[in-house]
mmCIF file of C-alpha atoms in Angstrom:
data_model
loop_
_atom_site.group_PDB
_atom_site.id
_atom_site.type_symbol
_atom_site.label_atom_id
_atom_site.label_comp_id
_atom_site.label_asym_id
_atom_site.label_seq_id
_atom_site.Cartn_x
_atom_site.Cartn_y
_atom_site.Cartn_z
ATOM 1 C CA UNK A 158 94.940 102.495 122.063
ATOM 2 C CA UNK A 159 96.265 103.651 124.977
ATOM 3 C CA UNK A 160 97.091 107.440 124.451
ATOM 4 C CA UNK A 161 95.907 110.003 126.557
ATOM 5 C CA UNK A 162 96.324 112.555 123.094
ATOM 6 C CA UNK A 163 97.512 112.015 119.706
ATOM 7 C CA UNK A 164 97.584 114.744 116.917
ATOM 8 C CA UNK A 165 97.744 114.196 113.129
ATOM 9 C CA UNK A 166 98.645 116.848 110.548
ATOM 10 C CA UNK A 167 99.143 115.499 107.058
ATOM 11 C CA UNK A 168 98.788 117.742 104.278
ATOM 12 C CA UNK A 169 95.326 117.228 102.608
ATOM 13 C CA UNK A 170 92.068 117.523 105.443
ATOM 14 C CA UNK A 171 91.491 112.886 104.332
ATOM 15 C CA UNK A 172 91.628 110.347 101.833
ATOM 16 C CA UNK A 173 88.604 111.255 98.942
ATOM 17 C CA UNK A 174 85.980 110.187 101.130
ATOM 18 C CA UNK A 175 84.029 109.139 97.091
ATOM 19 C CA UNK A 176 87.300 107.119 96.477
ATOM 20 C CA UNK A 177 86.435 104.921 99.560
ATOM 21 C CA UNK A 178 83.107 105.056 98.520
ATOM 22 C CA UNK A 179 83.871 102.697 95.201
ATOM 23 C CA UNK A 180 85.479 101.040 96.353
ATOM 24 C CA UNK A 181 82.602 100.073 98.573
ATOM 25 C CA UNK A 182 80.197 99.674 96.231
ATOM 26 C CA UNK A 183 81.734 98.554 94.055
ATOM 27 C CA UNK A 184 84.809 96.013 95.154
ATOM 28 C CA UNK A 185 87.643 94.774 92.961
ATOM 29 C CA UNK A 186 87.028 92.517 89.920
ATOM 30 C CA UNK A 187 88.396 89.396 90.707
ATOM 31 C CA UNK A 188 87.522 89.633 95.240
ATOM 32 C CA UNK A 189 84.869 86.811 95.296
ATOM 33 C CA UNK A 190 82.943 87.155 98.085
ATOM 34 C CA UNK A 191 84.652 83.783 99.785
ATOM 35 C CA UNK A 192 87.380 85.790 100.817
ATOM 36 C CA UNK A 193 86.810 88.836 102.407
ATOM 37 C CA UNK A 194 86.599 86.797 105.859
ATOM 38 C CA UNK A 195 88.557 83.811 106.511
ATOM 39 C CA UNK A 196 85.825 82.741 108.668
ATOM 40 C CA UNK A 197 84.378 79.855 107.121
ATOM 41 C CA UNK A 198 80.562 80.751 105.620
ATOM 42 C CA UNK A 199 77.354 77.656 105.150
ATOM 43 C CA UNK A 200 78.802 75.092 108.286
ATOM 44 C CA UNK A 201 82.771 75.973 107.297
ATOM 45 C CA UNK A 202 82.857 74.797 104.259
ATOM 46 C CA UNK A 203 85.277 75.863 101.296
ATOM 47 C CA UNK A 204 85.712 75.874 97.836
ATOM 48 C CA UNK A 205 89.123 74.922 97.571
ATOM 49 C CA UNK A 206 89.589 74.252 93.657
ATOM 50 C CA UNK A 207 87.902 76.699 91.842
ATOM 51 C CA UNK A 208 88.423 75.963 87.442
ATOM 52 C CA UNK A 209 88.056 78.045 84.762
ATOM 53 C CA UNK A 210 87.703 78.255 81.784
ATOM 54 C CA UNK A 211 91.180 76.814 80.824
ATOM 55 C CA UNK A 212 90.785 73.902 83.331
ATOM 56 C CA UNK A 213 89.692 70.566 82.342
ATOM 57 C CA UNK A 214 88.606 69.985 85.968
ATOM 58 C CA UNK A 215 88.698 66.318 87.418
ATOM 59 C CA UNK A 216 85.854 64.193 87.650
ATOM 60 C CA UNK A 217 83.652 65.472 90.423
ATOM 61 C CA UNK A 218 83.646 61.706 92.205
ATOM 62 C CA UNK A 219 87.243 61.516 92.273
ATOM 63 C CA UNK A 220 87.289 65.371 93.634
ATOM 64 C CA UNK A 221 84.997 64.305 96.050
ATOM 65 C CA UNK A 222 87.311 61.069 96.338
ATOM 66 C CA UNK A 223 89.923 63.539 97.835
ATOM 67 C CA UNK A 224 87.956 65.768 99.835
ATOM 68 C CA UNK A 225 88.579 64.695 103.369
ATOM 69 C CA UNK A 226 84.587 63.714 105.153
ATOM 70 C CA UNK A 227 86.438 65.701 108.174
ATOM 71 C CA UNK A 228 87.839 69.158 107.456
ATOM 72 C CA UNK A 229 86.566 68.885 103.965
ATOM 73 C CA UNK A 230 89.421 69.709 102.640
ATOM 74 C CA UNK A 231 91.601 68.630 99.658
ATOM 75 C CA UNK A 232 94.335 65.277 101.336
ATOM 76 C CA UNK A 233 98.117 64.657 100.540
ATOM 77 C CA UNK A 234 100.234 60.973 101.755
ATOM 78 C CA UNK A 235 100.023 59.872 103.963
ATOM 79 C CA UNK A 236 95.448 58.834 103.159
ATOM 80 C CA UNK A 237 94.213 56.952 105.156
ATOM 81 C CA UNK A 238 92.065 54.523 105.294
ATOM 82 C CA UNK A 239 89.985 51.706 107.505
ATOM 83 C CA UNK A 240 89.021 48.273 107.038
ATOM 84 C CA UNK A 241 86.244 49.435 104.965
ATOM 85 C CA UNK A 242 88.214 51.849 102.771
ATOM 86 C CA UNK A 243 86.907 55.087 103.966
ATOM 87 C CA UNK A 244 89.526 57.644 103.790
ATOM 88 C CA UNK A 245 90.592 60.681 105.448
ATOM 89 C CA UNK A 246 93.478 63.252 105.788
ATOM 90 C CA UNK A 247 96.514 62.244 108.014
ATOM 91 C CA UNK A 248 96.111 65.331 110.682
ATOM 92 C CA UNK A 249 92.437 63.550 110.616
ATOM 93 C CA UNK A 250 93.136 60.953 112.567
ATOM 94 C CA UNK A 251 95.209 61.245 115.529
ATOM 95 C CA UNK A 252 91.932 64.277 116.260
ATOM 96 C CA UNK A 253 89.567 61.304 115.197
ATOM 97 C CA UNK A 254 91.644 59.543 117.758
ATOM 98 C CA UNK A 255 92.227 56.280 115.754
ATOM 99 C CA UNK A 256 88.490 55.725 114.641
ATOM 100 C CA UNK A 257 87.020 55.833 111.491
ATOM 101 C CA UNK A 258 83.984 59.055 111.898
ATOM 102 C CA UNK A 259 81.880 56.989 108.426
ATOM 103 C CA UNK A 260 81.922 53.545 109.881
ATOM 104 C CA UNK A 261 83.550 54.362 113.544
ATOM 105 C CA UNK A 262 85.669 50.943 113.263
ATOM 106 C CA UNK A 263 89.747 51.492 114.154
ATOM 107 C CA UNK A 264 92.052 53.334 111.330
ATOM 108 C CA UNK A 265 95.472 51.288 112.263
ATOM 109 C CA UNK A 266 97.691 51.958 109.555
ATOM 110 C CA UNK A 267 95.872 51.365 105.923
ATOM 111 C CA UNK A 268 97.696 53.268 103.143
ATOM 112 C CA UNK A 269 94.992 54.377 100.078
ATOM 113 C CA UNK A 270 97.857 54.272 98.187
ATOM 114 C CA UNK A 271 95.432 54.463 94.792
ATOM 115 C CA UNK A 272 93.787 57.437 95.880
ATOM 116 C CA UNK A 273 97.765 58.629 96.877
ATOM 117 C CA UNK A 274 98.592 57.436 92.834
ATOM 118 C CA UNK A 275 95.567 58.844 91.030
ATOM 119 C CA UNK A 276 95.787 61.995 92.739
ATOM 120 C CA UNK A 277 99.215 62.286 91.193
ATOM 121 C CA UNK A 278 97.701 62.002 87.691
ATOM 122 C CA UNK A 279 95.274 65.394 88.839
ATOM 123 C CA UNK A 280 96.512 68.684 87.820
ATOM 124 C CA UNK A 281 94.145 71.688 89.277
ATOM 125 C CA UNK A 282 93.635 76.093 88.886
ATOM 126 C CA UNK A 283 94.966 77.967 91.790
ATOM 127 C CA UNK A 284 91.928 77.751 93.955
ATOM 128 C CA UNK A 285 92.528 81.953 94.066
ATOM 129 C CA UNK A 286 91.446 81.044 90.172
ATOM 130 C CA UNK A 287 88.280 83.744 91.062
ATOM 131 C CA UNK A 288 91.356 86.284 91.934
ATOM 132 C CA UNK A 289 93.095 86.912 89.034
ATOM 133 C CA UNK A 290 95.282 84.043 89.414
ATOM 134 C CA UNK A 291 95.703 81.778 85.614
ATOM 135 C CA UNK A 292 98.273 78.363 86.870
ATOM 136 C CA UNK A 293 97.470 75.152 86.586
ATOM 137 C CA UNK A 294 99.739 72.766 88.943
ATOM 138 C CA UNK A 295 99.536 69.139 89.321
ATOM 139 C CA UNK A 296 98.106 68.185 92.757
ATOM 140 C CA UNK A 297 101.150 67.759 94.646
ATOM 141 C CA UNK A 298 102.650 70.990 93.422
ATOM 142 C CA UNK A 299 98.810 73.325 94.039
ATOM 143 C CA UNK A 300 99.587 73.987 97.589
ATOM 144 C CA UNK A 301 102.294 74.680 97.385
ATOM 145 C CA UNK A 302 101.782 77.535 94.757
ATOM 146 C CA UNK A 303 98.648 79.089 96.842
ATOM 147 C CA UNK A 304 100.572 79.317 100.333
ATOM 148 C CA UNK A 305 102.845 82.347 97.782
ATOM 149 C CA UNK A 306 100.739 82.806 95.350
ATOM 150 C CA UNK A 307 100.930 86.618 94.426
ATOM 151 C CA UNK A 308 96.900 86.691 94.482
ATOM 152 C CA UNK A 309 95.744 85.002 97.614
ATOM 153 C CA UNK A 310 94.077 88.252 99.729
ATOM 154 C CA UNK A 311 95.724 89.874 102.144
ATOM 155 C CA UNK A 312 94.960 89.441 105.724
ATOM 156 C CA UNK A 313 93.902 92.794 107.720
ATOM 157 C CA UNK A 314 96.926 95.207 109.115
ATOM 158 C CA UNK A 315 95.092 96.962 111.927
ATOM 159 C CA UNK A 316 97.649 95.269 115.243
ATOM 160 C CA UNK A 317 95.443 96.675 117.624
ATOM 161 C CA UNK A 318 93.452 92.974 117.791
ATOM 162 C CA UNK A 319 93.617 89.899 116.516
ATOM 163 C CA UNK A 320 91.194 90.961 113.392
ATOM 164 C CA UNK A 321 90.522 87.218 110.579
ATOM 165 C CA UNK A 322 89.662 89.254 108.110
ATOM 166 C CA UNK A 323 90.839 88.677 104.454
ATOM 167 C CA UNK A 324 90.769 90.224 101.335
ATOM 168 C CA UNK A 325 91.942 92.646 98.055
ATOM 169 C CA UNK A 326 93.646 95.854 98.999
ATOM 170 C CA UNK A 327 89.756 98.184 98.063
ATOM 171 C CA UNK A 328 88.380 95.979 100.642
ATOM 172 C CA UNK A 329 91.211 96.570 103.566
ATOM 173 C CA UNK A 330 90.844 100.443 103.098
ATOM 174 C CA UNK A 331 87.613 100.531 104.171
ATOM 175 C CA UNK A 332 87.784 97.692 106.129
ATOM 176 C CA UNK A 333 89.943 98.896 108.182
ATOM 177 C CA UNK A 334 87.902 102.728 107.979
ATOM 178 C CA UNK A 335 84.414 101.735 108.761
ATOM 179 C CA UNK A 336 85.428 99.194 111.326
ATOM 180 C CA UNK A 337 88.396 99.811 113.087
ATOM 181 C CA UNK A 338 87.835 103.796 112.922
ATOM 182 C CA UNK A 339 91.497 104.286 111.510
ATOM 183 C CA UNK A 340 92.664 107.775 110.740
ATOM 184 C CA UNK A 341 92.381 107.924 106.283
ATOM 185 C CA UNK A 342 95.126 110.835 104.557
ATOM 186 C CA UNK A 343 95.985 111.505 101.765
ATOM 187 C CA UNK A 344 99.197 112.616 100.448
ATOM 188 C CA UNK A 345 102.693 111.480 101.244
ATOM 189 C CA UNK A 346 103.851 114.395 104.314
ATOM 190 C CA UNK A 347 102.812 113.506 108.419
ATOM 191 C CA UNK A 348 102.836 114.780 111.125
ATOM 192 C CA UNK A 349 102.189 113.241 114.354
ATOM 193 C CA UNK A 350 102.614 113.786 118.015
ATOM 194 C CA UNK A 351 102.381 111.197 120.555
ATOM 195 C CA UNK A 352 101.924 112.221 124.621
ATOM 196 C CA UNK A 353 101.634 110.152 127.230
ATOM 197 C CA UNK A 354 101.042 111.342 130.273
ATOM 198 C CA UNK A 355 103.244 108.457 132.159
ATOM 199 C CA UNK A 356 106.232 107.952 129.357
ATOM 200 C CA UNK A 357 107.589 104.888 132.820
ATOM 201 C CA UNK A 358 104.097 103.065 131.782
ATOM 202 C CA UNK A 359 105.405 100.582 128.236
ATOM 203 C CA UNK A 360 102.760 97.941 127.400
ATOM 204 C CA UNK A 361 102.670 96.107 124.157
ATOM 205 C CA UNK A 362 98.916 97.624 123.648
ATOM 206 C CA UNK A 363 100.093 100.815 123.720
ATOM 207 C CA UNK A 364 100.182 101.658 119.482
ATOM 208 C CA UNK A 365 98.015 103.734 116.987
ATOM 209 C CA UNK A 366 97.288 103.399 113.242
ATOM 210 C CA UNK A 367 97.274 105.737 110.751
ATOM 211 C CA UNK A 368 96.315 104.882 105.918
ATOM 212 C CA UNK A 369 97.856 107.615 103.954
ATOM 213 C CA UNK A 370 97.009 107.773 100.657
ATOM 214 C CA UNK A 371 99.444 108.049 98.190
ATOM 215 C CA UNK A 372 101.241 107.715 94.429
ATOM 216 C CA UNK A 373 98.170 106.212 93.967
ATOM 217 C CA UNK A 374 98.821 102.901 96.805
ATOM 218 C CA UNK A 375 98.686 102.703 100.326
ATOM 219 C CA UNK A 376 100.246 102.863 103.167
ATOM 220 C CA UNK A 377 100.544 101.605 107.313
ATOM 221 C CA UNK A 378 101.873 103.786 109.472
ATOM 222 C CA UNK A 379 102.394 102.153 112.572
ATOM 223 C CA UNK A 380 103.492 103.653 115.721
ATOM 224 C CA UNK A 381 103.542 101.803 119.313
ATOM 225 C CA UNK A 382 105.901 101.345 122.505
ATOM 226 C CA UNK A 383 107.073 97.904 123.912
ATOM 227 C CA UNK A 384 109.696 95.785 125.833
ATOM 228 C CA UNK A 385 112.930 95.334 124.187
ATOM 229 C CA UNK A 386 114.462 93.085 126.688
ATOM 230 C CA UNK A 387 113.759 94.918 130.047
ATOM 231 C CA UNK A 388 113.885 98.660 128.089
ATOM 232 C CA UNK A 389 110.280 100.076 127.366
ATOM 233 C CA UNK A 390 111.716 101.777 123.422
ATOM 234 C CA UNK A 391 108.779 103.892 120.990
ATOM 235 C CA UNK A 392 109.153 102.590 117.090
ATOM 236 C CA UNK A 393 107.158 103.909 114.255
ATOM 237 C CA UNK A 394 107.570 102.148 110.719
ATOM 238 C CA UNK A 395 105.425 101.842 107.405
ATOM 239 C CA UNK A 396 103.877 98.987 106.096
ATOM 240 C CA UNK A 397 103.107 98.633 101.905
ATOM 241 C CA UNK A 398 99.700 97.882 101.013
ATOM 242 C CA UNK A 399 100.221 95.741 97.660
ATOM 243 C CA UNK A 400 103.721 92.144 97.776
ATOM 244 C CA UNK A 401 107.184 92.657 98.635
ATOM 245 C CA UNK A 402 108.067 93.255 95.178
ATOM 246 C CA UNK A 403 105.686 96.791 94.495
ATOM 247 C CA UNK A 404 107.254 97.883 97.959
ATOM 248 C CA UNK A 405 110.294 97.974 96.111
ATOM 249 C CA UNK A 406 109.452 100.273 95.068
ATOM 250 C CA UNK A 407 109.215 102.979 97.721
ATOM 251 C CA UNK A 408 111.289 104.531 100.771
ATOM 252 C CA UNK A 409 110.131 106.394 103.519
ATOM 253 C CA UNK A 410 112.145 108.724 106.195
ATOM 254 C CA UNK A 411 111.124 108.652 109.612
ATOM 255 C CA UNK A 412 112.059 111.938 111.605
ATOM 256 C CA UNK A 413 112.370 112.527 115.391
ATOM 257 C CA UNK A 414 113.842 115.601 116.937
ATOM 258 C CA UNK A 415 114.320 118.305 120.020
ATOM 259 C CA UNK A 416 116.161 120.222 121.447
ATOM 260 C CA UNK A 417 118.876 120.326 119.053
ATOM 261 C CA UNK A 418 119.121 116.624 118.600
ATOM 262 C CA UNK A 419 116.756 113.968 115.841
ATOM 263 C CA UNK A 420 117.005 111.456 114.884
ATOM 264 C CA UNK A 421 116.232 109.347 110.743
ATOM 265 C CA UNK A 422 115.158 106.452 109.322
ATOM 266 C CA UNK A 423 115.602 105.649 106.029
ATOM 267 C CA UNK A 424 113.565 102.340 104.262
ATOM 268 C CA UNK A 425 111.898 101.478 101.895
ATOM 269 C CA UNK A 426 108.384 100.257 103.428
ATOM 270 C CA UNK A 427 107.691 96.056 104.455
ATOM 271 C CA UNK A 428 104.211 94.624 102.945
ATOM 272 C CA UNK A 429 101.580 94.039 104.978
ATOM 273 C CA UNK A 430 102.359 90.182 103.804
ATOM 274 C CA UNK A 431 104.636 89.970 106.810
ATOM 275 C CA UNK A 432 103.079 90.101 109.885
ATOM 276 C CA UNK A 433 103.017 92.904 111.915
ATOM 277 C CA UNK A 434 104.833 91.851 114.947
ATOM 278 C CA UNK A 435 107.391 89.874 112.359
ATOM 279 C CA UNK A 436 108.320 94.317 111.710
ATOM 280 C CA UNK A 437 108.430 95.050 114.702
ATOM 281 C CA UNK A 438 110.232 91.968 116.135
ATOM 282 C CA UNK A 439 112.968 92.029 113.189
ATOM 283 C CA UNK A 440 113.354 96.088 114.783
ATOM 284 C CA UNK A 441 113.247 97.393 110.650
ATOM 285 C CA UNK A 442 112.042 101.063 111.917
ATOM 286 C CA UNK A 443 113.229 103.931 113.423
ATOM 287 C CA UNK A 444 113.690 102.996 117.577
ATOM 288 C CA UNK A 445 113.699 105.405 119.840
ATOM 289 C CA UNK A 446 115.053 104.707 123.501
ATOM 290 C CA UNK A 447 113.344 105.937 126.808
ATOM 291 C CA UNK A 448 115.960 108.117 128.033
ATOM 292 C CA UNK A 449 116.243 109.358 124.199
ATOM 293 C CA UNK A 450 112.853 109.784 124.080
ATOM 294 C CA UNK A 451 112.899 112.054 127.357
ATOM 295 C CA UNK A 452 115.262 114.710 126.333
ATOM 296 C CA UNK A 453 113.049 114.806 123.130
ATOM 297 C CA UNK A 454 109.946 115.816 124.890
ATOM 298 C CA UNK A 455 111.504 118.782 127.220
ATOM 299 C CA UNK A 456 110.942 119.689 130.383
ATOM 300 C CA UNK A 457 111.021 117.616 133.845
ATOM 301 C CA UNK A 458 111.047 113.864 131.776
ATOM 302 C CA UNK A 459 107.182 113.367 133.538
ATOM 303 C CA UNK A 460 105.505 113.372 130.217
ATOM 304 C CA UNK A 461 106.580 112.407 126.781
ATOM 305 C CA UNK A 462 105.554 114.680 124.267
ATOM 306 C CA UNK A 463 107.434 113.299 120.539
ATOM 307 C CA UNK A 464 106.028 114.627 116.995
ATOM 308 C CA UNK A 465 106.927 111.832 114.474
ATOM 309 C CA UNK A 466 107.303 113.551 110.748
ATOM 310 C CA UNK A 467 108.328 111.436 107.461
ATOM 311 C CA UNK A 468 107.665 111.551 104.276
ATOM 312 C CA UNK A 469 106.428 108.855 100.999
ATOM 313 C CA UNK A 470 108.021 109.069 98.077
ATOM 314 C CA UNK A 471 109.059 106.635 94.976
ATOM 315 C CA UNK A 472 111.969 105.494 93.289
ATOM 316 C CA UNK A 473 112.059 105.911 89.836
ATOM 317 C CA UNK A 474 114.835 104.343 88.029
ATOM 318 C CA UNK A 475 116.862 105.998 84.829
ATOM 319 C CA UNK A 476 117.446 103.766 81.935
ATOM 320 C CA UNK A 477 120.696 105.679 80.732
ATOM 321 C CA UNK A 478 121.848 105.594 84.128
ATOM 322 C CA UNK A 479 121.116 102.851 85.344
ATOM 323 C CA UNK A 480 120.051 104.503 88.693
ATOM 324 C CA UNK A 481 116.759 105.482 91.095
ATOM 325 C CA UNK A 482 115.776 108.703 90.990
ATOM 326 C CA UNK A 483 113.231 110.059 93.356
ATOM 327 C CA UNK A 484 109.906 110.671 93.590
ATOM 328 C CA UNK A 485 109.114 112.763 95.855
ATOM 329 C CA UNK A 486 105.264 113.975 95.936
ATOM 330 C CA UNK A 487 104.068 117.282 95.945
#
């Protein structure tokens, strides 16, 4: 992080270490080790068809027939075959330069219609069955569901590098703390002081991330500087470590100011299903123009000194009035 100084003051001393250790030593019962990282193991073969007790498993030979010999993923139409009957998926057909990877014969444009018909008759469980998804789908509907399955692992929310780790929330919390050395705090209020000696040097890499634990949930507070067109700006926003439908149960506010002026932002945290860049580029957060940031800093405007404060609260539904009542963290 290209920061000269960061100070964080929280309503308590830090995240409960016993709780973090419990997450680290006793992972979520539905977390499969396969999803602790997106990197394949043992040569890169992934088991995309995890069978459950309520599913009728297709014959092993049929399942193997539907596995592409190049990428080992399940094949979907168009399924191609060579003159000798060897099959592969349409994506890998271009990768092997139209040569069968099994017999090296030219592939041509032959479709394996029989295998495509067989696939239509199959029903398979979601590949995230071991993480808790109970759904069973026709073969051709399964892939579409898995792309949006609520039980699919979350990507690491760390914005400072292209981290490929994925897993459930307890696993990612421990990963952020241990591998990325992210600051952890408990409580729903925060107070950050951002200092930079040369505010005219704005790069996309200037950023910070802090994780907060409150209401039994985890939140990621992002603060960074980047170019918006020709103008450098500073932005702060909150992401919820969970799905979007859960994120809607919470609200947050951010405030920055000095010299009798202040900017206030209130909104709903975005889910970490939305990438850091997607949230940033949508401008869904507190945006501070550089001139305003320097005005808040005071002095000779040669050093950036911003103090960002905020809080998180949970919206509680009032069944009688049909409105939401803020539940403030004590």
